[in-house]
Coordinates of C-alpha atoms and ligand atoms in Angstrom, one line a residue:
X599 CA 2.9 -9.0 -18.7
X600 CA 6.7 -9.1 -18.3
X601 CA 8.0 -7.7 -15.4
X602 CA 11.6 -9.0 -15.2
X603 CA 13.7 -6.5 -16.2
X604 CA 11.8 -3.5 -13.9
X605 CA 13.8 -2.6 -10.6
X606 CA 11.2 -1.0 -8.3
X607 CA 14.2 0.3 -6.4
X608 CA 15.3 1.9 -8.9
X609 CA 12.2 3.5 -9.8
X610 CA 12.0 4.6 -6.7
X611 CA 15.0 6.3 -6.7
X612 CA 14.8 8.0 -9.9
X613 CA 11.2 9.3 -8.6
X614 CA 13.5 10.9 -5.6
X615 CA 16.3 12.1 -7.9
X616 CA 13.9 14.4 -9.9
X617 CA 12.5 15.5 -6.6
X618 CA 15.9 16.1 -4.9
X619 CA 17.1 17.9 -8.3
X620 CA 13.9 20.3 -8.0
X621 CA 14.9 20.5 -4.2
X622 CA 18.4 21.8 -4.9
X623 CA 19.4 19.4 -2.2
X624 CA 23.4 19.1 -1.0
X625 CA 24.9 16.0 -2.2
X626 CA 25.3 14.5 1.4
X627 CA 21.1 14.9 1.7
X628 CA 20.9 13.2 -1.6
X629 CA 23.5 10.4 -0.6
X630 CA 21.4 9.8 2.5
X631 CA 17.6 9.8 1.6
X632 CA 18.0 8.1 -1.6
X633 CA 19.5 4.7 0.3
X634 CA 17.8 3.0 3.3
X635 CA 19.3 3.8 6.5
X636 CA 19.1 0.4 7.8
X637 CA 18.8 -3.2 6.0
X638 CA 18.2 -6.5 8.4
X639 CA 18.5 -9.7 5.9
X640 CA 17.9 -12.7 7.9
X641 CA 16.6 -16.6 7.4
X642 CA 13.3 -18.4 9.3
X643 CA 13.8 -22.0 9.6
X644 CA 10.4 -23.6 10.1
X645 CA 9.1 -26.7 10.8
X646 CA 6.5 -27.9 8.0
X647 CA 3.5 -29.9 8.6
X648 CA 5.0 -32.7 7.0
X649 CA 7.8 -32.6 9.6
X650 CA 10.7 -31.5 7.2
X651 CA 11.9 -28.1 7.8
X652 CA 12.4 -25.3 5.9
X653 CA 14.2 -22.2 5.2
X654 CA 12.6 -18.7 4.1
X655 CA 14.3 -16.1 3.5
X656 CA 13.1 -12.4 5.0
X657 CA 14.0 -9.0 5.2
X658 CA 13.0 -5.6 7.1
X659 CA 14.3 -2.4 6.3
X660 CA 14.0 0.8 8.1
X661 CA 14.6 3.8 5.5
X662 CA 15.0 6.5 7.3
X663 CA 13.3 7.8 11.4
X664 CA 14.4 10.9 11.1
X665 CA 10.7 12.1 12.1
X666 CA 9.7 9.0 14.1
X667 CA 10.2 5.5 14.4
X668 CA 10.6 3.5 10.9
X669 CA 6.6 2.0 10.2
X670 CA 5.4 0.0 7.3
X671 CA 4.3 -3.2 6.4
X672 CA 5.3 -7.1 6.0
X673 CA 4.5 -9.0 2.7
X674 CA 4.7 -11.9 2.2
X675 CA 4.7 -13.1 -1.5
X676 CA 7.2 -15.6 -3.4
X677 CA 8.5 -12.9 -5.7
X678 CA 9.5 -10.9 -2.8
X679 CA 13.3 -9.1 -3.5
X680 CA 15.4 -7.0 -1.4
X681 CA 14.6 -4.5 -4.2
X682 CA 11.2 -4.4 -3.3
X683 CA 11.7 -4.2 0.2
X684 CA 14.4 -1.0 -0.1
X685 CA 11.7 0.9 -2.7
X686 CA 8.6 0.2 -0.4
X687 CA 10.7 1.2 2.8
X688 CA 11.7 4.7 0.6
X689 CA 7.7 5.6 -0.5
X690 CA 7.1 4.8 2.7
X691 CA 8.8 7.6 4.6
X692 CA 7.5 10.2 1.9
X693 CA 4.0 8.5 3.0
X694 CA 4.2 9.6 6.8
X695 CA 6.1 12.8 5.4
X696 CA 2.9 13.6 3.6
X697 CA 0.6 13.3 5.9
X698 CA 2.8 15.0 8.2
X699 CA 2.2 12.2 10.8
X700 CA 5.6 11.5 13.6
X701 CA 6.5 8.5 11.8
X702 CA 9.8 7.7 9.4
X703 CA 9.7 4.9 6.7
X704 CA 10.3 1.1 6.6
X705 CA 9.1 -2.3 4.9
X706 CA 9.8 -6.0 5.8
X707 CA 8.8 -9.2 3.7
X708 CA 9.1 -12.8 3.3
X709 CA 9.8 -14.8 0.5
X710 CA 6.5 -17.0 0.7
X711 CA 3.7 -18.0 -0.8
X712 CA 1.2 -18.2 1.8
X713 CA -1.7 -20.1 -1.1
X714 CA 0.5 -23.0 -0.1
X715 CA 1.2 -23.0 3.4
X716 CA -1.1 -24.0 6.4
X717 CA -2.4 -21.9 9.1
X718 CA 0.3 -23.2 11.4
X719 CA 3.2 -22.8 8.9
X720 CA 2.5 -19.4 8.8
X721 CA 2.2 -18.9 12.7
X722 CA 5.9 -20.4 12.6
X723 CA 6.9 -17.5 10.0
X724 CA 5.3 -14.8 11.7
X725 CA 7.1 -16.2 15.1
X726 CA 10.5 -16.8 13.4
X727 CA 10.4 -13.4 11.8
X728 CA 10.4 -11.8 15.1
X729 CA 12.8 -14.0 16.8
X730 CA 15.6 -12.6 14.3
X731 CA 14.7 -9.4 14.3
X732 CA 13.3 -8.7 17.9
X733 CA 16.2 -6.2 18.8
X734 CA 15.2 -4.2 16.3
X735 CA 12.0 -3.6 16.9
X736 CA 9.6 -1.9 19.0
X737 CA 6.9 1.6 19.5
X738 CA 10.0 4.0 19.9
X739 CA 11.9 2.5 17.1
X740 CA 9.9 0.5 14.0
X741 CA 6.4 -0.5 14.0
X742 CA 5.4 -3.2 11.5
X743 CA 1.9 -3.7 10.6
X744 CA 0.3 -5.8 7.4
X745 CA 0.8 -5.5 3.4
X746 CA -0.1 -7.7 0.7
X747 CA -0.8 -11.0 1.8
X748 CA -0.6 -10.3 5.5
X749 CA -3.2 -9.8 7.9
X750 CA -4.4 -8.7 11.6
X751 CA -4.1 -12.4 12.7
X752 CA -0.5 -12.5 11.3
X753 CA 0.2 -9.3 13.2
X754 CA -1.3 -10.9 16.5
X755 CA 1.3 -14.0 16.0
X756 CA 3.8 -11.2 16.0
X757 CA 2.7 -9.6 18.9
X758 CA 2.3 -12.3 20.9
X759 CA 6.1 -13.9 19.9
X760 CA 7.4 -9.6 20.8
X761 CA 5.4 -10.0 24.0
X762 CA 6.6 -13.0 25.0
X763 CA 10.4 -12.4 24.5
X764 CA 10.0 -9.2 26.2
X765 CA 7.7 -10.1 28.8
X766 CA 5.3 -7.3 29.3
X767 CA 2.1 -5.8 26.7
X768 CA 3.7 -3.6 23.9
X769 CA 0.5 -3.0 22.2
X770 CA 1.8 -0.5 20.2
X771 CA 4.9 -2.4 18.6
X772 CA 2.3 -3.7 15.7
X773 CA -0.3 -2.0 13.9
X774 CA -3.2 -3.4 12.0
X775 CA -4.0 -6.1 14.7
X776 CA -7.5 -7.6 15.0
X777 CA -10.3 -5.6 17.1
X778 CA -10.4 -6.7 20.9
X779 CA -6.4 -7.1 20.7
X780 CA -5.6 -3.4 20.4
X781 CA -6.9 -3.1 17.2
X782 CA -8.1 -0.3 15.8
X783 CA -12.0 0.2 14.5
X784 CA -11.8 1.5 10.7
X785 CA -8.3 -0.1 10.2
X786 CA -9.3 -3.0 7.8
X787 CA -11.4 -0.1 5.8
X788 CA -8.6 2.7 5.9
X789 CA -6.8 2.3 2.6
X790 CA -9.4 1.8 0.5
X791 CA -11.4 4.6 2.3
X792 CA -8.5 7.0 2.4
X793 CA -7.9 6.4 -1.8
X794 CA -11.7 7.5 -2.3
X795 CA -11.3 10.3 0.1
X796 CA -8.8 11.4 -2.4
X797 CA -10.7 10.5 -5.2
X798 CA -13.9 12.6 -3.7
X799 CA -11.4 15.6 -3.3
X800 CA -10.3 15.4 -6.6
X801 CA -13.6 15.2 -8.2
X802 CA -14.5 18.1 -6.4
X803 CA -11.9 20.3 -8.2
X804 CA -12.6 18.7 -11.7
X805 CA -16.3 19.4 -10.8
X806 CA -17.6 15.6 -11.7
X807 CA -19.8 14.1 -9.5
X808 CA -19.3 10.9 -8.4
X809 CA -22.7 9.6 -9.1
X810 CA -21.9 10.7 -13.0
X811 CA -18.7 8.2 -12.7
X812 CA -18.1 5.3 -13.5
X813 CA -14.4 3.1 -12.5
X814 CA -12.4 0.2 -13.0
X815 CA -10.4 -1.0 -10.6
X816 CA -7.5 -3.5 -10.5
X817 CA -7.1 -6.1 -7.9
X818 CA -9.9 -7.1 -5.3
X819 CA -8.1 -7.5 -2.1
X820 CA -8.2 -5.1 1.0
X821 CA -7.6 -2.3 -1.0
X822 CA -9.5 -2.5 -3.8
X823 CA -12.8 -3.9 -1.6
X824 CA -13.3 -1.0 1.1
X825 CA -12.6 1.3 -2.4
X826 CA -15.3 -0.3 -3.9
X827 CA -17.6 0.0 -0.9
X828 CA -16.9 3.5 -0.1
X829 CA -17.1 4.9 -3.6
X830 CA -20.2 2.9 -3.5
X831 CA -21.9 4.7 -1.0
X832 CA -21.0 8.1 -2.6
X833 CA -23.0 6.8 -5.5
X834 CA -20.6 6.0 -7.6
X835 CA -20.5 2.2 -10.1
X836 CA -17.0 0.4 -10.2
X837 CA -18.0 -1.5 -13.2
X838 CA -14.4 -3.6 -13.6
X839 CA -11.9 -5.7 -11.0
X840 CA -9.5 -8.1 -11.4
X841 CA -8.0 -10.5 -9.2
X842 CA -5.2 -13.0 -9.3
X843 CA -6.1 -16.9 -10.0
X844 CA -3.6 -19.3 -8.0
X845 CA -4.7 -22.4 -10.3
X846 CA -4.4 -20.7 -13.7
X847 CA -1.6 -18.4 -12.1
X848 CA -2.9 -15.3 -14.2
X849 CA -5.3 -12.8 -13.8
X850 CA -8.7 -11.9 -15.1
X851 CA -10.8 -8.9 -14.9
X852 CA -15.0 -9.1 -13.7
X853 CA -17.1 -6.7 -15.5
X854 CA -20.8 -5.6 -14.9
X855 CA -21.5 -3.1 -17.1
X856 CA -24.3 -2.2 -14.8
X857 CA -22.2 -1.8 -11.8
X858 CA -20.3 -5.1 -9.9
X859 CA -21.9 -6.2 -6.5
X860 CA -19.3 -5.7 -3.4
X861 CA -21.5 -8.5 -1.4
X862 CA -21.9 -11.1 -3.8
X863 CA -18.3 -10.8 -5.2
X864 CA -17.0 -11.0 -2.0
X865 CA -19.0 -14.0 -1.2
X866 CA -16.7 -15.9 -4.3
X867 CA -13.5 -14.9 -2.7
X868 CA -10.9 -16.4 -1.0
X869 CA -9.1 -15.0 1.6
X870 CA -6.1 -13.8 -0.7
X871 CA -8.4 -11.6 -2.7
X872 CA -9.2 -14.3 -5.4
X873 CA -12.3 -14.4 -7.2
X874 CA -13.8 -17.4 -8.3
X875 CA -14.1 -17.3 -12.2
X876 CA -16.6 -20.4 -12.9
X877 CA -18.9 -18.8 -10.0
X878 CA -18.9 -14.7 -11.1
X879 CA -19.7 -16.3 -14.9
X880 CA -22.5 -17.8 -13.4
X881 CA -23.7 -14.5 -11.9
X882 CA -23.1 -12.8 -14.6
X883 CA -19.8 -11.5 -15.1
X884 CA -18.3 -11.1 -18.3
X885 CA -14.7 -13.2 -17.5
X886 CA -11.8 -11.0 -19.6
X887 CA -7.9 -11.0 -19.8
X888 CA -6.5 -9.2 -16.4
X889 CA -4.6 -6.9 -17.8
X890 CA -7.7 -5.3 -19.8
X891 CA -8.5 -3.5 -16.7
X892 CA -6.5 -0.7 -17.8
X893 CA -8.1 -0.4 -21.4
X894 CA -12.0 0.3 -20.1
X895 CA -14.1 2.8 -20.6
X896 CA -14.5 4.2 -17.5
X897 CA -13.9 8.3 -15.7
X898 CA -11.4 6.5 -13.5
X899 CA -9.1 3.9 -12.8
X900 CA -7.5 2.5 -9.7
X901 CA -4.2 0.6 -9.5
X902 CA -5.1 -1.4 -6.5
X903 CA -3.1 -4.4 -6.5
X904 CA 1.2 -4.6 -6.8
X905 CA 3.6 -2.4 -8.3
X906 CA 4.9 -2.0 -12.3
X907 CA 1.6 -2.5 -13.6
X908 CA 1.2 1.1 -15.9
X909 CA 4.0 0.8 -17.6
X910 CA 5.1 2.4 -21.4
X911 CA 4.1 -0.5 -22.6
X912 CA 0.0 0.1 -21.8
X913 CA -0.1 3.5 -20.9
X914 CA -1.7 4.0 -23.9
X915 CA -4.7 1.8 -23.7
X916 CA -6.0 4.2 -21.5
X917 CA -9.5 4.9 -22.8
X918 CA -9.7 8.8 -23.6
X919 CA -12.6 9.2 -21.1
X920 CA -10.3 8.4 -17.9
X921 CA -9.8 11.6 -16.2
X922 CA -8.5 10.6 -13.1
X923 CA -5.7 7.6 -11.5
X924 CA -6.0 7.3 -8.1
X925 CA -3.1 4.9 -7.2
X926 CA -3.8 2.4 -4.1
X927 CA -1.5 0.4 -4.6
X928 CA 2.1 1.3 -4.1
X929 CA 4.6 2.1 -6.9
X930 CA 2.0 1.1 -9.5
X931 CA 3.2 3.2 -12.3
X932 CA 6.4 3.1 -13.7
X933 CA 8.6 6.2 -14.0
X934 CA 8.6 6.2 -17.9
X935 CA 4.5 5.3 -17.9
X936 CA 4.4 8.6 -15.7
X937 CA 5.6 10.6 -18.2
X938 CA 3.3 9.7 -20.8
X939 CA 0.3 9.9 -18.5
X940 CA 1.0 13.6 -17.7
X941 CA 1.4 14.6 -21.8
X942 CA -2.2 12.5 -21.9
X943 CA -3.8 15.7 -19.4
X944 CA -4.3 12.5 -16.7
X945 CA -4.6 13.6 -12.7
X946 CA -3.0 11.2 -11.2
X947 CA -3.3 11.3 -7.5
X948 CA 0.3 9.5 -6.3
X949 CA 0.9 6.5 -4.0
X950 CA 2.1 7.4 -1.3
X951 CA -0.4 10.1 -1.2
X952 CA -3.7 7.9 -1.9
X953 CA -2.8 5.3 -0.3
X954 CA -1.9 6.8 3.4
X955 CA -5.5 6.0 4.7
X956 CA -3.5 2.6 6.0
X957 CA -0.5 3.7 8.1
X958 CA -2.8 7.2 9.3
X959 CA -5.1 5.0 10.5
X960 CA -2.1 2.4 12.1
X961 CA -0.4 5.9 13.3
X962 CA -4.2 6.5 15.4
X963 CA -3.8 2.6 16.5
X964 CA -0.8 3.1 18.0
X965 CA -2.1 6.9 19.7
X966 CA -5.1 4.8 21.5
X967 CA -2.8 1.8 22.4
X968 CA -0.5 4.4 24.3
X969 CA -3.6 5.6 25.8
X970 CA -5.3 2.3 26.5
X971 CA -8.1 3.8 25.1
X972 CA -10.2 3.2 21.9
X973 CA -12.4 5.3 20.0
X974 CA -15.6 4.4 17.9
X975 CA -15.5 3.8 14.5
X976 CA -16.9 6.7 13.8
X977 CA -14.2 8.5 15.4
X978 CA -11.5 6.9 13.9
X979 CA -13.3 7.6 10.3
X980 CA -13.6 11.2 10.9
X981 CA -10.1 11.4 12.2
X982 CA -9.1 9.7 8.9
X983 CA -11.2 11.9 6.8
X984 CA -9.7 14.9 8.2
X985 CA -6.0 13.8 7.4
X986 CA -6.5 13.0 3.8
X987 CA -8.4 15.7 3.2
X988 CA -6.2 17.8 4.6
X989 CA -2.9 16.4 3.4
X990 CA -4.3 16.0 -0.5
X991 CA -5.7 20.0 -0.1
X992 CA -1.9 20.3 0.8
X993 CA -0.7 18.7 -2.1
X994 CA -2.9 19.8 -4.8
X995 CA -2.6 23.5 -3.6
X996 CA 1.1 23.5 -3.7
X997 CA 0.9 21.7 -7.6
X998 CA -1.2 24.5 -8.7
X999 CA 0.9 27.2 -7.3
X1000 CA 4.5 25.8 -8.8
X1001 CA 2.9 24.3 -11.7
X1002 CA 3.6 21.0 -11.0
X1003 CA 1.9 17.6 -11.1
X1004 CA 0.8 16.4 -8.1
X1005 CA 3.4 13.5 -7.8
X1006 CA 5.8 16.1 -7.9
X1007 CA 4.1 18.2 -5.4
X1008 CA 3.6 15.1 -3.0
X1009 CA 6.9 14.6 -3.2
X1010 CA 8.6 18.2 -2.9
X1011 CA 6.5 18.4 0.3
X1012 CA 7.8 15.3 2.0
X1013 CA 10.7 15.1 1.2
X1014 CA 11.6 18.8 2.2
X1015 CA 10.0 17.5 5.5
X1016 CA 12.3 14.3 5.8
X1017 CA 15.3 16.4 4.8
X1018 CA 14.5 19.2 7.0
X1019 CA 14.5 16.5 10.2
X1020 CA 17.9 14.8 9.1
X1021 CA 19.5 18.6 8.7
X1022 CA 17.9 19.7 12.1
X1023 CA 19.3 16.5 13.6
X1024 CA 22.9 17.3 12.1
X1025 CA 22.9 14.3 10.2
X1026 CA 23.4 16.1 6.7
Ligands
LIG327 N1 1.3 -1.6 4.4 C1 0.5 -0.3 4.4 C2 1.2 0.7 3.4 O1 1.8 0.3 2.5 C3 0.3 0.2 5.8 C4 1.5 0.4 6.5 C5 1.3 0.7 8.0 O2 0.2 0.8 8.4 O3 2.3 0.9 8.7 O4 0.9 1.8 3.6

């Protein structure tokens, strides 16, 4: 699929437009919220194995803190633009908007490929990342945590470097760390958990069971896994993922008609969420094209993986029995793809609504790091439940009462929220 002429900034900032048009908001608001506050560009010379060195180039953005410090997360991924960065940083503020947690909006990334570094090469990124942007940083003014292709050992590196420089313990300068090192039980699980809790809420209203559903899902990283095993448990059968190969550089989609196996699949993966296609044939999956994840017959399909990948050009492969898009991924469907899903009668529960689970449960990291004290699992899973439940009962209320999808809802919400702080703070 072709992907070079799509702007995910742009996107973004149409998505905003419409919302700010339905908003009546004053030009000054408009100026304001639809560019990032904040941009940081910088370069990380490292060291390689091989003893040459080399540059990468990296970014963090902070959107806008008008209810909090700027939070997100770090990719790194070798397509990575300053594009990506500014639209991530944006959906990220209407994310903590929506969930109505005291948090504003930012992204960083490097331009990487981690497949081809070592374990040490990436220590040196994680480490040079925070050297350059160490002022800027910090639990009262942005809080980084992981994304794709980052995880809570790459967040420790981070810590550690912060720590270091400012001599002290800042737990709660990083989210997402591992367990033991102010990590958070239920934080590995929370954004694939929080898109099914959305999914369960949605069902409820269209009165489908989930044990009468079946899905397809693309990807099979953090997302996409804790979806599967959550959705899972509430009887449900995911009968389709996909996952990127690094050799062939291409994907492929896994199908079990009867129902894919979380454990064994897992088994067959490496740590950047790719499946191993000799192996699942072996066990019995039928290998097919990536993109044909979209084009199954299934109650339900989730974009877990990057963004632009429902776009006008296969929105209409949709099978006619898919009811419902829960998007975990972020930015997954294009603006023009959006409009032919809502003349198709599709629920589509949005981004930066489905996909909260991750920073709500980074934003309950952060509470028990300034506490210096951690709560169960189970705890931090009710907590979780509460929030999306809560924040999608939110949303889908307000769509029904204005008429309005629930895109447009999520975002008339939090935005009105974001724009309410910056007017309240005199800043528009
Ligand atoms: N990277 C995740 C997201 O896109 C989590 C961000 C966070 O926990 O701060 O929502």
């Amino acid at each position: 699929m072709s992907k070079t002429s799509y702007n995910p900034f742009q996107a973004a900032q149409k998505q905003f437009d419409h919302a700010a048009d339905l908003l009546e908001l004053n030009q000054a608001a408009r100026d304001f919220l639809r560019n990032p506050m904040r941009e940081f560009h910088f370069t990380i010379p490292v060291r390689m194995d091989d003893g040459t060195k080399k540059i990468f180039n990296a970014f963090r953005i902070h959107h806008n803190d008008a209810r909090g410090p700027a939070k997100g997360g770090i990719r790194f991924h070798p397509m990575e633009t300053i594009d990506t960065v500014r639209a991530l940083s944006m959906w990220m503020t209407w994310k903590t908007s929506v969930v109505d947690i005291p948090l504003g909006g930012g992204k960083g990334g490097v331009v990487c490929d981690p497949h081809n570094l070592s374990q040490f090469e990436q220590e040196q990124i994680c480490r040079g990342w925070i050297r350059q942007i160490v002022k800027n940083i910090g639990p009262n003014s942005d809080i980084p945590a992981p994304d794709v292709m980052t995880n809570p050992q790459h967040m420790l590196w981070m810590l550690d470097e912060f720590e270091t420089i400012n001599g002290g313990r800042f737990p709660g300068t990083i989210t997402g760390k591992p367990l033991g090192m102010g990590g958070s039980q239920g934080r590995t699980e929370a954004t694939g958990y929080g898109t099914i809790i959305t999914v369960r809420e949605a069902l409820r209203e269209l009165n489908i069971k989930p044990e009468n559903t079946v899905v397809s899902i693309q990807g099979f990283g953090n997302v996409a896994r804790y979806a599967v095993e959550l959705y899972n448990k509430m009887g449900g059968k995911v009968i389709c993922v996909s996952s990127w190969d690094n050799n062939d550089q291409k994907s492929y989609a896994f199908r079990k008609k009867e129902g894919i196996n979380l454990e064994e699949l897992t088994e067959i993966t490496d740590s950047f969420g790719g499946i191993d296609k000799n192996k699942a044939q072996d066990l019995g999956y039928e290998l097919l094209d990536g993109d044909t994840w979209i084009e199954q017959e299934v109650d339900i399909l989730i974009p877990a993986a990057l963004e632009n990948q429902i776009t006008e050009k296969n929105a209409d492969k949709i099978h006619q029995r898919v009811k419902l898009i829960a998007e975990g991924a972020n930015g997954p469907t294009a603006p023009d793809a959006d409009e032919i899903l809502n003349k198709q009668n599709l629920l589509v529960i949005p981004d930066f609504l489905a996909n909260a689970g991750g920073v709500v449960c980074s934003y309950f990291e952060q509470v028990q790091n300034n506490m210096n004290y951690y709560w169960s699992k189970d705890e931090v899973l009710a907590k979780l439940d509460m929030k999306m439940t809560s924040a999608y009962a939110s949303v889908s209320d307000f769509a029904k009462q204005n008429n309005v999808t629930l895109r447009e809802a999520a975002y008339l919400i939090s935005v009105d929220r974001v724009a309410n702080a910056c007017q309240s703070r005199g800043w528009i």
